[in-house]
XYZ file of C-alpha atoms in Angstrom:
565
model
C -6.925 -55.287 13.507
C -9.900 -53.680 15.265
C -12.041 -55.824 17.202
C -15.811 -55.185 17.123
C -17.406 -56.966 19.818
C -16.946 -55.453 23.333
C -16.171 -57.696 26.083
C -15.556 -56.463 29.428
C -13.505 -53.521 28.540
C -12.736 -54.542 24.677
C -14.220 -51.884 21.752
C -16.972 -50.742 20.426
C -19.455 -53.249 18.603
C -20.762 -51.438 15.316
C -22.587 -52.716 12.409
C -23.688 -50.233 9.118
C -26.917 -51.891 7.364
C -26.666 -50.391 3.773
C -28.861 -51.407 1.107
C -29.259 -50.462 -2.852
C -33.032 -49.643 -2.329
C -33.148 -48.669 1.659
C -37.014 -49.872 1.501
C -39.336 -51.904 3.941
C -36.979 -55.002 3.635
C -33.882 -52.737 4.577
C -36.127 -51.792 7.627
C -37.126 -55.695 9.013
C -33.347 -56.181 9.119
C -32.436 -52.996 11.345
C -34.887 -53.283 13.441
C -34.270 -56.720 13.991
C -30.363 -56.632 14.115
C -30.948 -53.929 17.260
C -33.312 -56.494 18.629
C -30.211 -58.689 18.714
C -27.506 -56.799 20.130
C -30.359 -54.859 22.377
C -30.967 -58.419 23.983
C -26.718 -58.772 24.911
C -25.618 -54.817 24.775
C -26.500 -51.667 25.649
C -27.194 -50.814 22.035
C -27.926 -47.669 20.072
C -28.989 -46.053 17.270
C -26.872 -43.671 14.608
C -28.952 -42.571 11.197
C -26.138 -40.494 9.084
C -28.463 -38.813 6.672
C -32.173 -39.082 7.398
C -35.303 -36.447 7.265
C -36.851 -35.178 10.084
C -40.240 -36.167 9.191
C -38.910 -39.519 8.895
C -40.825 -41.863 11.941
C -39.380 -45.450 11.489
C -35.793 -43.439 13.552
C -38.429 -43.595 16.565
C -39.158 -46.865 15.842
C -35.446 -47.990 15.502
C -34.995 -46.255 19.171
C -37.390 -47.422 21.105
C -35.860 -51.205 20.378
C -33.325 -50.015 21.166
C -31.601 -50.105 25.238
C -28.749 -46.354 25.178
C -31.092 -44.203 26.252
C -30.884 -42.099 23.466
C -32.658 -38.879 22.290
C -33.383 -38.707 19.027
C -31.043 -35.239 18.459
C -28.329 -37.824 19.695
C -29.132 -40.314 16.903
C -29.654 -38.142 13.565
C -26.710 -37.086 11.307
C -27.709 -34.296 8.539
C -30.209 -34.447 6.367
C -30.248 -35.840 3.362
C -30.310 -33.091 1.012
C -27.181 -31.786 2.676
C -26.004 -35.533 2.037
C -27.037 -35.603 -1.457
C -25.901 -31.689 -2.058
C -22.182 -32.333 -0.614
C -21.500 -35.402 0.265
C -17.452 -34.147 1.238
C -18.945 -32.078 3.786
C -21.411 -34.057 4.847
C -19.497 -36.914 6.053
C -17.187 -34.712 8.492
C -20.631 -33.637 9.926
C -21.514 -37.302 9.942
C -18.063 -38.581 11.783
C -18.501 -35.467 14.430
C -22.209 -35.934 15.477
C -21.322 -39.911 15.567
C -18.342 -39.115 18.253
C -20.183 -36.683 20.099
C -23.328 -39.468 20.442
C -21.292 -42.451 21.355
C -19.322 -40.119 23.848
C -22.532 -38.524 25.748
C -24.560 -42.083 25.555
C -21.407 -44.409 25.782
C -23.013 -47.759 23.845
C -21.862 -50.783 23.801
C -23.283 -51.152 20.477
C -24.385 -48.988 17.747
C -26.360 -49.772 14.685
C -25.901 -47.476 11.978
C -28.806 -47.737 9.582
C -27.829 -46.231 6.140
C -29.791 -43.844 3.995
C -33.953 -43.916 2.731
C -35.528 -44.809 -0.449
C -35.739 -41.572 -2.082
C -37.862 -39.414 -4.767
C -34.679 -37.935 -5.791
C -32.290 -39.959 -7.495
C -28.885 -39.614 -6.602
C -26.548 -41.984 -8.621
C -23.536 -42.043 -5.886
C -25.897 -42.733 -2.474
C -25.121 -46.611 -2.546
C -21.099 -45.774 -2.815
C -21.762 -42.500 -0.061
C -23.219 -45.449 2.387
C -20.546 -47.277 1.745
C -18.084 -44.254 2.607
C -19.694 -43.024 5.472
C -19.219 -46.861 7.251
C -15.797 -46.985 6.670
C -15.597 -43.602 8.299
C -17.656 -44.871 11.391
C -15.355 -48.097 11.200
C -18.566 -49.812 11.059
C -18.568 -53.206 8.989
C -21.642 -53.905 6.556
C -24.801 -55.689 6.811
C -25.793 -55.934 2.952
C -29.762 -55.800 3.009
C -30.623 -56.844 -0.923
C -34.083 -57.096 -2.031
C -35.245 -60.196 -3.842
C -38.777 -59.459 -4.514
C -38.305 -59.308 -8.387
C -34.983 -60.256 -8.350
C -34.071 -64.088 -9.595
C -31.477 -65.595 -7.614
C -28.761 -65.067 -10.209
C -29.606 -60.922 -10.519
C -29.751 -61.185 -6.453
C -26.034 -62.272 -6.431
C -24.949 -60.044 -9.097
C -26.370 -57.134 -6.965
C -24.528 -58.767 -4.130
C -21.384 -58.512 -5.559
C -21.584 -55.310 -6.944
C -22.227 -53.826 -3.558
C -19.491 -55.471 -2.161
C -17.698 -53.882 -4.868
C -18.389 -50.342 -3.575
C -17.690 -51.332 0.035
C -14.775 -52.639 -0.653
C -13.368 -50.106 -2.818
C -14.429 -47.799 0.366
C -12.374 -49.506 2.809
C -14.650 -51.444 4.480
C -15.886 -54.991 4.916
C -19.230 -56.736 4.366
C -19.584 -58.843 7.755
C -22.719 -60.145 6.245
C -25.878 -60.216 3.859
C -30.180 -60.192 4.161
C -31.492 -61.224 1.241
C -35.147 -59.561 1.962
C -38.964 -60.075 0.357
C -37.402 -64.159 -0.251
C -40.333 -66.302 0.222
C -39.378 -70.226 2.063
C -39.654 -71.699 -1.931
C -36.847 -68.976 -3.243
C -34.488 -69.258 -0.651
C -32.553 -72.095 -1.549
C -32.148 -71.165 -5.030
C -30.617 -67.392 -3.644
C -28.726 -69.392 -1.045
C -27.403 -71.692 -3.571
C -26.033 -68.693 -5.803
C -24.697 -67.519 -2.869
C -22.933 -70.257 -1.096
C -19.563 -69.442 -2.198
C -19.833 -65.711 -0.153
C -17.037 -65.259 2.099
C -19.749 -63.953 5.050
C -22.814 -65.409 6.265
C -25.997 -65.576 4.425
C -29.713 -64.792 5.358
C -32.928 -64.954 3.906
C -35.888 -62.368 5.244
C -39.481 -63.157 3.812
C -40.968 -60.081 2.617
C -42.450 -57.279 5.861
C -44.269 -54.257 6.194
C -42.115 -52.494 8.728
C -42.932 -48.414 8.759
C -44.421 -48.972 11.835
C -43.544 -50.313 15.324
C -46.897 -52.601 15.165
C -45.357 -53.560 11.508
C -41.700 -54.043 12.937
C -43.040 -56.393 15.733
C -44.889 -58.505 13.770
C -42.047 -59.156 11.602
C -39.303 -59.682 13.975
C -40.604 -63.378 15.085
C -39.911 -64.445 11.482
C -36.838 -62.150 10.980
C -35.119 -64.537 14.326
C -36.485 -67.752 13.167
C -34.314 -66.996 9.679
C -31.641 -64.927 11.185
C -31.261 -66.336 14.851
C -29.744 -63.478 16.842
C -26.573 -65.870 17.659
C -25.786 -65.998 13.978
C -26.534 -62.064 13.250
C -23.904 -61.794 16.502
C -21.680 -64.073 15.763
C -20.408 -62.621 12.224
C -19.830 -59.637 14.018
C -17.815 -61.554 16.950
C -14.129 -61.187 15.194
C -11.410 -58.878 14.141
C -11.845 -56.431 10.588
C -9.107 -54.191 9.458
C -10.685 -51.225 9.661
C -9.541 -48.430 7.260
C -8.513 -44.658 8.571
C -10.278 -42.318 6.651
C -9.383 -38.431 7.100
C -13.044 -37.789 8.140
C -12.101 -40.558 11.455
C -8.739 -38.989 11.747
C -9.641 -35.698 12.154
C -12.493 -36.427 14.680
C -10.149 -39.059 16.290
C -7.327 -36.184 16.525
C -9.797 -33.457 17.933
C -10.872 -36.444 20.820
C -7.366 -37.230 22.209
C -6.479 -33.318 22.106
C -9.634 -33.167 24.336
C -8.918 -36.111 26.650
C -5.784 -34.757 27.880
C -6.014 -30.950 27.273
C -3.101 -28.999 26.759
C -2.560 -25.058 26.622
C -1.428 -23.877 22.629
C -0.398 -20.366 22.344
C -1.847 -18.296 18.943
C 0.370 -15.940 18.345
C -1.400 -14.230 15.143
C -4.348 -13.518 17.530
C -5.868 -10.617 14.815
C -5.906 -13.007 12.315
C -9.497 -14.011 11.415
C -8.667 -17.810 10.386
C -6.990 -18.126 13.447
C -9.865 -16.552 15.986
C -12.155 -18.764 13.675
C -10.261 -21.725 14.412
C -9.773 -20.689 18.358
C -14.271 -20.162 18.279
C -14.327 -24.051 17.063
C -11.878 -25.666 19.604
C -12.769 -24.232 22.397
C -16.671 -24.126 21.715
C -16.072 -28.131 21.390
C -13.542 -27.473 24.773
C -10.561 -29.483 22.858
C -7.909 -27.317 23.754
C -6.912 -24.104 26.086
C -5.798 -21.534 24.184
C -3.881 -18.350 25.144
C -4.287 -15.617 21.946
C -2.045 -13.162 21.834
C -3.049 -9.790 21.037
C -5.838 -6.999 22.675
C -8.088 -8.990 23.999
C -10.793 -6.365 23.354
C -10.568 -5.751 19.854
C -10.165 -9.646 19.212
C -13.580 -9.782 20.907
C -14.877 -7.213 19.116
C -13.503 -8.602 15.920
C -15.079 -12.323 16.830
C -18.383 -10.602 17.664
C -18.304 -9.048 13.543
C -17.621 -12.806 12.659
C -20.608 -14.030 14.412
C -18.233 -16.056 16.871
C -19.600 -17.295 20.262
C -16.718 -18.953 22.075
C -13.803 -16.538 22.202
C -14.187 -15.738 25.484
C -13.247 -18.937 26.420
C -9.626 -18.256 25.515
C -6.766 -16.223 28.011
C -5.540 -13.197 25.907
C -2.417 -11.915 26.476
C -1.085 -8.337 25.109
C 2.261 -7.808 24.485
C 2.315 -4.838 26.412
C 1.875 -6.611 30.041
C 4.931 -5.677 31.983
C 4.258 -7.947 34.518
C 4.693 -10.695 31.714
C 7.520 -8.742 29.625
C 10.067 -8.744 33.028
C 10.150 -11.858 33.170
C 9.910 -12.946 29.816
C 13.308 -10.324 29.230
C 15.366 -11.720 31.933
C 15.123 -15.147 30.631
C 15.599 -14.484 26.641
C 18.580 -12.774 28.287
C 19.722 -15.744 29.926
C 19.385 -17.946 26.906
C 20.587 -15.840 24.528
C 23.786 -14.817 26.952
C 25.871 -16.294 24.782
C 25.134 -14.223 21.848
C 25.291 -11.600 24.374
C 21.719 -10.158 24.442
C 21.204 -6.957 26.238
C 17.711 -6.140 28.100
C 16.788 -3.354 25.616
C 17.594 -6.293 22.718
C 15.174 -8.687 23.944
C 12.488 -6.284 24.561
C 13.259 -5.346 20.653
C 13.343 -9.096 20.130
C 9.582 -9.610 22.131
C 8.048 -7.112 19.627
C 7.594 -9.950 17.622
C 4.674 -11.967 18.116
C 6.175 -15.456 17.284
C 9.232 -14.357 19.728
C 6.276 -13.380 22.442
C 4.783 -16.787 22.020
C 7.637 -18.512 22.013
C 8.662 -17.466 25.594
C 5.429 -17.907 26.700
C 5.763 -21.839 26.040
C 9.515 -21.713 27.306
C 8.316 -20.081 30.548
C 5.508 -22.563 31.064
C 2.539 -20.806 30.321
C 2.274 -23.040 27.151
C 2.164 -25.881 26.082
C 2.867 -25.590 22.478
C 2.463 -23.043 19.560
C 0.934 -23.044 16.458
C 1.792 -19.784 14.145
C 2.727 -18.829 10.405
C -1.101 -18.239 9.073
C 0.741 -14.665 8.460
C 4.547 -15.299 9.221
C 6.872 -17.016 7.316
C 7.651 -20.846 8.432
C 11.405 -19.465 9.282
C 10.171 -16.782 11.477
C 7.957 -19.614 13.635
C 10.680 -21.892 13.437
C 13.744 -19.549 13.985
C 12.904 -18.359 17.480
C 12.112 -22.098 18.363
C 15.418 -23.001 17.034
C 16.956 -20.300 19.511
C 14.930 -20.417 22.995
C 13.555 -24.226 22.830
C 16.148 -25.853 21.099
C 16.290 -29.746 20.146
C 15.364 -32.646 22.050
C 18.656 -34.041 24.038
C 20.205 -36.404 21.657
C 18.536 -34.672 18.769
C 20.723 -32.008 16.664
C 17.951 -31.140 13.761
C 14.647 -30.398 13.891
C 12.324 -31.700 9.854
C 8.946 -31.003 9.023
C 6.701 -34.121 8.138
C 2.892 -34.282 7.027
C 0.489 -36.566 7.801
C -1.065 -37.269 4.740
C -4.761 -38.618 5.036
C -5.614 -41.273 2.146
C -8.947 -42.706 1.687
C -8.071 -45.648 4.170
C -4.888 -45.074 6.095
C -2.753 -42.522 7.095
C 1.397 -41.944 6.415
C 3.794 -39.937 7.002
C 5.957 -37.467 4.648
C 9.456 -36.591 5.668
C 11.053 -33.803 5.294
C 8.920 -31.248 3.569
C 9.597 -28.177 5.000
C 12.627 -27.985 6.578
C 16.341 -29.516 5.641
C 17.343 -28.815 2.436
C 20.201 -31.345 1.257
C 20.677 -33.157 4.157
C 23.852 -35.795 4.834
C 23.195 -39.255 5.605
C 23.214 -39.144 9.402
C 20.554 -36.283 8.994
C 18.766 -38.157 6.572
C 18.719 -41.169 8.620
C 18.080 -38.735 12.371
C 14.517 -37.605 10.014
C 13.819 -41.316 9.414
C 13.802 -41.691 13.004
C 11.874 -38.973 14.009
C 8.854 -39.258 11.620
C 9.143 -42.988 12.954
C 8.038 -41.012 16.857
C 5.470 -39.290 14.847
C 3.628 -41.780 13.297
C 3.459 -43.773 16.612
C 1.950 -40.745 18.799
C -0.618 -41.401 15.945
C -0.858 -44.633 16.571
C 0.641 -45.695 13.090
C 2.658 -48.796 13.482
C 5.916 -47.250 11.292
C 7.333 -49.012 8.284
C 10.071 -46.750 6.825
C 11.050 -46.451 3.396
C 14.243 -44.482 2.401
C 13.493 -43.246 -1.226
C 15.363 -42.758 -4.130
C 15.256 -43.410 -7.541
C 16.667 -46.979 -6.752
C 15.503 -50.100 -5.123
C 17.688 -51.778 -3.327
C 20.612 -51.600 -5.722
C 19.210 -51.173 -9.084
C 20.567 -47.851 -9.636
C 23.892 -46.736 -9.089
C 25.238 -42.876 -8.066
C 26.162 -40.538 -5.678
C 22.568 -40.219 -4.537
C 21.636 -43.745 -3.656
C 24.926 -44.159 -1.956
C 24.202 -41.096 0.235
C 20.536 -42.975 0.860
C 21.461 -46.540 1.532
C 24.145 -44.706 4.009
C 21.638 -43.295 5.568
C 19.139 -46.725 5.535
C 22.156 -48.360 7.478
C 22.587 -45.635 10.154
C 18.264 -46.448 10.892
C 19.351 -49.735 11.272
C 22.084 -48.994 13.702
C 20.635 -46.224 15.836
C 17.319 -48.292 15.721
C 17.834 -52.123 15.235
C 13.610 -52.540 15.944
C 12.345 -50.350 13.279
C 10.883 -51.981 10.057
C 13.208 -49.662 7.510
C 13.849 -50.265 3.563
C 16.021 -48.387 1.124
C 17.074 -47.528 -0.940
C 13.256 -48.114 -2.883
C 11.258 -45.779 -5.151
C 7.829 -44.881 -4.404
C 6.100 -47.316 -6.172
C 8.057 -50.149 -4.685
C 7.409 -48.691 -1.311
C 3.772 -47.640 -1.799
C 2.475 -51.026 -4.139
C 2.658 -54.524 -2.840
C 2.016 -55.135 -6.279
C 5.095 -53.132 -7.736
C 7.515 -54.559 -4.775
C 6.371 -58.226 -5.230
C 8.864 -57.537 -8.621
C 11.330 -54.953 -7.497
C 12.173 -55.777 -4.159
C 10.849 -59.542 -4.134
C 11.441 -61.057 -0.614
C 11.135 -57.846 1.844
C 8.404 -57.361 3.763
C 8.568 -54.003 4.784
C 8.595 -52.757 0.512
C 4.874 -52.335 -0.738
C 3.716 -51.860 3.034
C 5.816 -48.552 3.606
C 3.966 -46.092 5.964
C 6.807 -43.411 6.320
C 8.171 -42.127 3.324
C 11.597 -40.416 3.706
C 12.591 -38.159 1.038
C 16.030 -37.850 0.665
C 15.965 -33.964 -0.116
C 13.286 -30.874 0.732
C 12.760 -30.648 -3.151
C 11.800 -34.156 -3.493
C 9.779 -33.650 -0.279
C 8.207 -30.518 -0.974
C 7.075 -31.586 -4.335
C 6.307 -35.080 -3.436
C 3.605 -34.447 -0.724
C 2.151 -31.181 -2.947
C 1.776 -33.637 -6.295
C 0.243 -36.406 -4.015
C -2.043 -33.981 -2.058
C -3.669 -31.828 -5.217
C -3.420 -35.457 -7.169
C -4.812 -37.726 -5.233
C -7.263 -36.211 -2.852
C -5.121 -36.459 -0.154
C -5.600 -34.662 3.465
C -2.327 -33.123 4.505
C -2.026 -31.923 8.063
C 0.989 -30.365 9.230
C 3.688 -29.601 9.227
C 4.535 -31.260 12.233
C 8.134 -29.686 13.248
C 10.311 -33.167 14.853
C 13.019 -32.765 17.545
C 12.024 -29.598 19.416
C 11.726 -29.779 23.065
C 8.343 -28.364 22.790
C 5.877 -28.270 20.128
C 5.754 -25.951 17.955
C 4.108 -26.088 14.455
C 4.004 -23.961 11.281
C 0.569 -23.028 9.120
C 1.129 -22.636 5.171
C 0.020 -18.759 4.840
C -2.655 -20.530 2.469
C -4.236 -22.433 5.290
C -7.883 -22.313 6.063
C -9.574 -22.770 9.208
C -9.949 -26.664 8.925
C -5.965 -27.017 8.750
C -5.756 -24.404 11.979
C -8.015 -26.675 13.942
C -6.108 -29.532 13.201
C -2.677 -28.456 13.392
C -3.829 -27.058 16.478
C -5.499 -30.430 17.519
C -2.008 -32.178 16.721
C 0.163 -30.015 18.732
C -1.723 -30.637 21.671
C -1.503 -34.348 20.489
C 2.224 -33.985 20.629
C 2.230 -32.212 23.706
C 0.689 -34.843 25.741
């Protein structure tokens, strides 16, 4: 549960007004919804999609108390909202962190898209998408002008529909342009709502002569204890991939850490490096020629790189060094001097030692190399955490509300039950550094006995050795998917448990099932897969798909640092 209200040192309070026609009405109930939180909060202003000949934004700030410029409070426009909404929201969710981090609210009031001369038959359900991205409950403002109280609710509902099937919740409703005499009749039709209900009489409010006159009658129907109080308790508040990714790119930057690139030529990569460290989320050490990675960043148009230490792979005062100790950890296998130095010719073997020797904190690598040629020299020189003996490969897969966890995908092919059940544990660590409370589910094609072979006794071996090695994590299995993934489904198959239908960590018992599972799921559903994020080294160090693009670099990247901290 996310609290809403702050209090001393408690969260952010945020409210989303969204409305089906975004007219005058729409504009009496954010200007006087700032007025209330203005009057207990240092409150501001966030308008996802507006035009920049649009006035009333001006309007909206000066009632408001942040301090705000009006660069901080604007989104994209709405053409680029209309024209892509996909990429419009992750520029939404990025210029709405970077304004609540420079003006630090206490409050923000997000007021949703205009009335428009263009139609555009999803904007309702792209409001709706864009709050639960902002984790911003709803304030439903529904005209009533030539509405009847009956079409008023029906619209009500409707749009409670969409915000729902978003993610997010309504925390209340403005019936606007409802004259005294209609009220109780819209009230009536409306008194079985599960949030509080207000009627607005009808308001010019372009202006801020407009807004002022209107806000004495706005408070006398919507007192500003009322409009606070429905905003003064706990919502669930859905994890889209839009707030992932921004969240991910914020804790990378509040504790930087140092991530080695060794495919420094690469363009994805130096595209990737540009955007982190223009945003100065992470240090970065490419390796390569420093000079013709500049050169190559200055064809790309790229303004940052030089924000980045380069190291060649000719620098003898870091290849001594680097020698002696592959030497040393390798002495067992009986590496010579001249071997390693063959050995350092390899980029991921370069960048490897770099972490090992400190100058790293983590790598990210295999835009170009194969996931065994990252992970091999890891394997060798960083080895497993103590008490660890594997190292799996889990995604994070980003739904439209909440994140999990796929485990493993990349890595162990048929593992044994005490491997299986040493990757339950591990993606268990993972989802908690991203703050994901875990619920494991061991899956197989049988829940909890209903199917009998060698293959649910290997994963029900495996569910017990969880429950041994960690007696306080939530763990099911054996379950199928659907009985892990549907409250619905396990209400029937595994009746009773209260960890099936609420699963959060899917453990697959082989890398087929894995592999296949989170690639059908990802190109099915819509899903955001970042990773994969390699469990049980000493240090991070995480593998690209050779099909990656520069938005998985930059948040692989992002998550190594995550892990490093």
């Amino acid at each position: 549960m996310t609290t809403c209200i702050r209090s001393l040192t408690v969260s952010l309070t945020s409210v989303y007004i969204a409305s089906p026609e975004a007219a005058n009405g729409r504009n009496v109930v954010a200007y006087g919804v700032i007025s209330a939180l203005a009057s207990q909060y240092k409150t501001g202003v966030f308008r996802p999609a507006v035009c920049k000949k649009d006035t009333f934004t001006d309007v909206l700030l000066e009632a408001a108390n942040a301090g705000q410029s009006r660069e901080q409070a604007v989104g994209v426009c709405p053409c680029a909202a209309r024209e892509d909404k996909e990429g419009a929201r992750g520029d939404i969710v990025r210029k709405y962190s970077a304004a609540v981090a420079e003006v630090d609210p206490e409050a923000v009031v997000v007021v949703g898209t205009d009335k428009s001369s263009v139609f555009d038959p999803e904007a309702f359900s792209f409001n709706a998408a864009v709050a639960a991205d902002l984790k911003a409950p709803v304030f439903l403002a529904v005209c009533g002008l030539s509405r009847d109280a009956k079409q008023v609710q029906a619209t009500v509902e409707a749009c409670t529909k969409s915000v729902k099937d978003a993610g997010q919740t309504v925390a209340g409703v403005f019936v606007t342009g409802t004259a005294d005499d209609k009220a109780e009749a819209v009230k009536e039709a409306l008194s079985e709502y599960p949030a509080p209900v207000w009627t607005v009489p009808a308001h010019d409010c372009g202006t801020k002569e407009e807004a002022d006159a209107a806000l004495a009658d706005f408070e006398s129907h919507a007192p500003a204890a009322q409009v606070l109080a429905a905003l003064n308790q706990s919502f669930e508040q859905p994890v889209t991939p839009y707030a992932f990714q921004t969240d991910l790119l914020n804790k990378a930057k509040a504790a930087k850490k140092t991530i080695v690139l060794p495919e420094g030529e690469e363009d994805r990569i130096i595209k990737a490096a540009d955007y982190l460290l223009e945003r100065d989320i992470v240090n970065l050490i490419i390796v390569g020629e420093k000079d013709q990675i500049l050169a190559r960043g200055k064809e790309l148009g790229l303004n940052s790189l030089e924000k980045a230490s380069f190291q060649s792979m000719n620098d003898e005062e870091v290849l001594a060094p680097m020698t002696e100790k592959l030497c040393e950890l390798r002495a067992k296998k009986g590496m010579t001097p001249e071997q390693a130095r063959k050995q350092l010719t390899d980029a991921s073997y370069f960048g490897t030692m770099l972490v090992v020797l400190g100058k790293a904190d983590g790598l990210v690598s295999g835009s170009i190399n194969s996931t065994a040629n990252t992970v091999r020299p890891a394997l060798q020189v960083i080895k497993t955490k103590p008490g660890q003996k594997l190292v799996s490969g889990a995604f994070l897969m980003c739904f439209k509300d909440h994140v999990a966890v796929f485990a493993d995908c990349a890595i162990n092919l048929n593992p044994n039950a005490e491997q299986l059940a040493e990757i339950a544990i591990q993606s268990a660590e993972t989802a908690k550094a991203f703050g994901i409370d875990p619920k494991v589910g061991m899956l197989s094609y049988s829940t909890l006995g209903s199917g009998k072979g060698p293959d649910v006794d290997l994963v029900e071996e495996a569910t017990s050795i969880v429950k041994q090695n960690a007696p306080d994590l939530d763990v099911v299995g054996s379950i199928q998917f659907d009985a892990a993934w549907s409250p619905v489904v396990a209400a029937t198959k595994a009746k009773g448990n209260d960890v099936a239908g609420h699963v959060n960590v899917f453990v697959f018992p082989d890398l087929c099932a894995g592999n296949i599972g989170y690639k059908a799921v990802q190109r099915s559903s819509g899903a955001l897969a970042i990773g994969p994020v390699l469990q049980g080294l000493n240090k991070p160090v995480n593998d690209l798909s050779r099909g990656a693009n520069v938005e998985d670099i930059i948040n692989t990247v992002a998550l190594t640092a995550v892990t490093a901290q």
